Short mmCIF file of C-alpha atoms in Angstrom, two decimals:
data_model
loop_
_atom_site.label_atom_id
_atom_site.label_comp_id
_atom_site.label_asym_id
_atom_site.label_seq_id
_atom_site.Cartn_x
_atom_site.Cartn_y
_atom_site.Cartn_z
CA UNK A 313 2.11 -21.36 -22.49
CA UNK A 314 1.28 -18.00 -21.76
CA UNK A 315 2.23 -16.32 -18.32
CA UNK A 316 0.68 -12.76 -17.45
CA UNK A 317 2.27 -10.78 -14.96
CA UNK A 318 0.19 -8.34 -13.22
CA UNK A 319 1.00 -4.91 -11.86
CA UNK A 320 -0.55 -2.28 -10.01
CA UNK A 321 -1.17 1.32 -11.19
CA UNK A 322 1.01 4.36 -10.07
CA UNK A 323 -0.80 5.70 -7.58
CA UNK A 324 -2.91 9.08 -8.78
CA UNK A 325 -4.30 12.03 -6.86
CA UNK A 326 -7.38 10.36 -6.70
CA UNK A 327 -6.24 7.72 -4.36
CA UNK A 328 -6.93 8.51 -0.55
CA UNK A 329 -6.06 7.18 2.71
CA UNK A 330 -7.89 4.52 3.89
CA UNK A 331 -7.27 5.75 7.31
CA UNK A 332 -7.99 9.52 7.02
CA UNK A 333 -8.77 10.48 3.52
CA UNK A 334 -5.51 12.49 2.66
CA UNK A 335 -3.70 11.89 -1.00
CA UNK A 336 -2.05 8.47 -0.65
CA UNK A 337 1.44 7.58 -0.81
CA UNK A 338 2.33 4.34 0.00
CA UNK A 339 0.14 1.10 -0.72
CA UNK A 340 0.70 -1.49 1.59
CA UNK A 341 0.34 -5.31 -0.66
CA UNK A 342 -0.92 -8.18 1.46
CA UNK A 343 0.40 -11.55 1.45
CA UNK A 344 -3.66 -12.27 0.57
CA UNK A 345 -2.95 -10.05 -2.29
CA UNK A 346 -5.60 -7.36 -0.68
CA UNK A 347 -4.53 -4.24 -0.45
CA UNK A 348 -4.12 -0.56 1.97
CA UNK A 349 -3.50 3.08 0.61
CA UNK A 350 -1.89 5.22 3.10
CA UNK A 351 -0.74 8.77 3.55
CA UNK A 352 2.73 9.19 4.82
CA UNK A 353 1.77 9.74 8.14
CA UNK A 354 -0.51 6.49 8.75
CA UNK A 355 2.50 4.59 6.28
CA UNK A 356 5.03 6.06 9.08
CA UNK A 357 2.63 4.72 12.11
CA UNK A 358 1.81 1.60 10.66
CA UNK A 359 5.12 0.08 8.94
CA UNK A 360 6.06 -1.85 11.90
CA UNK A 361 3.31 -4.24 11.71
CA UNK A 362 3.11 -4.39 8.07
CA UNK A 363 6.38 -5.57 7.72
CA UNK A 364 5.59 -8.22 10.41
CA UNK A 365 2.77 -9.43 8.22
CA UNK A 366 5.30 -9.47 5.15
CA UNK A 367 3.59 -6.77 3.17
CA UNK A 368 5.09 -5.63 0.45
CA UNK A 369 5.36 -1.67 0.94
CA UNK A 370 5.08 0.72 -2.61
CA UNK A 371 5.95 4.18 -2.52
CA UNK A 372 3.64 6.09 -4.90
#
């Protein structure tokens, strides 16, 4: 049996805030498995509820 693990890119310069369009830093994983980009700012303003809905927080 096989198992495949997958994993998300490194975020690039090309990835933008879904809030604002700045450079993203941080990409927010959903427990659906969807996921946000963030800059730090929106990251900062938004972690408390994130971590309420268990996502999993990546610092690019």
């Amino acid at each position: 049996m096989t198992t495949t693990t997958l994993t998300r890119q490194e975020l690039t310069a090309a990835d933008r805030c879904d809030r604002c369009g700045a450079a993203a830093q941080v990409r927010a994983v959903l427990p659906s498995g969807g996921e946000l980009l963030f800059c730090g700012h929106h990251a900062r303003a938004h972690e408390d509820r994130l971590r309420e809905m268990a996502a999993e927080l990546q610092k690019g």
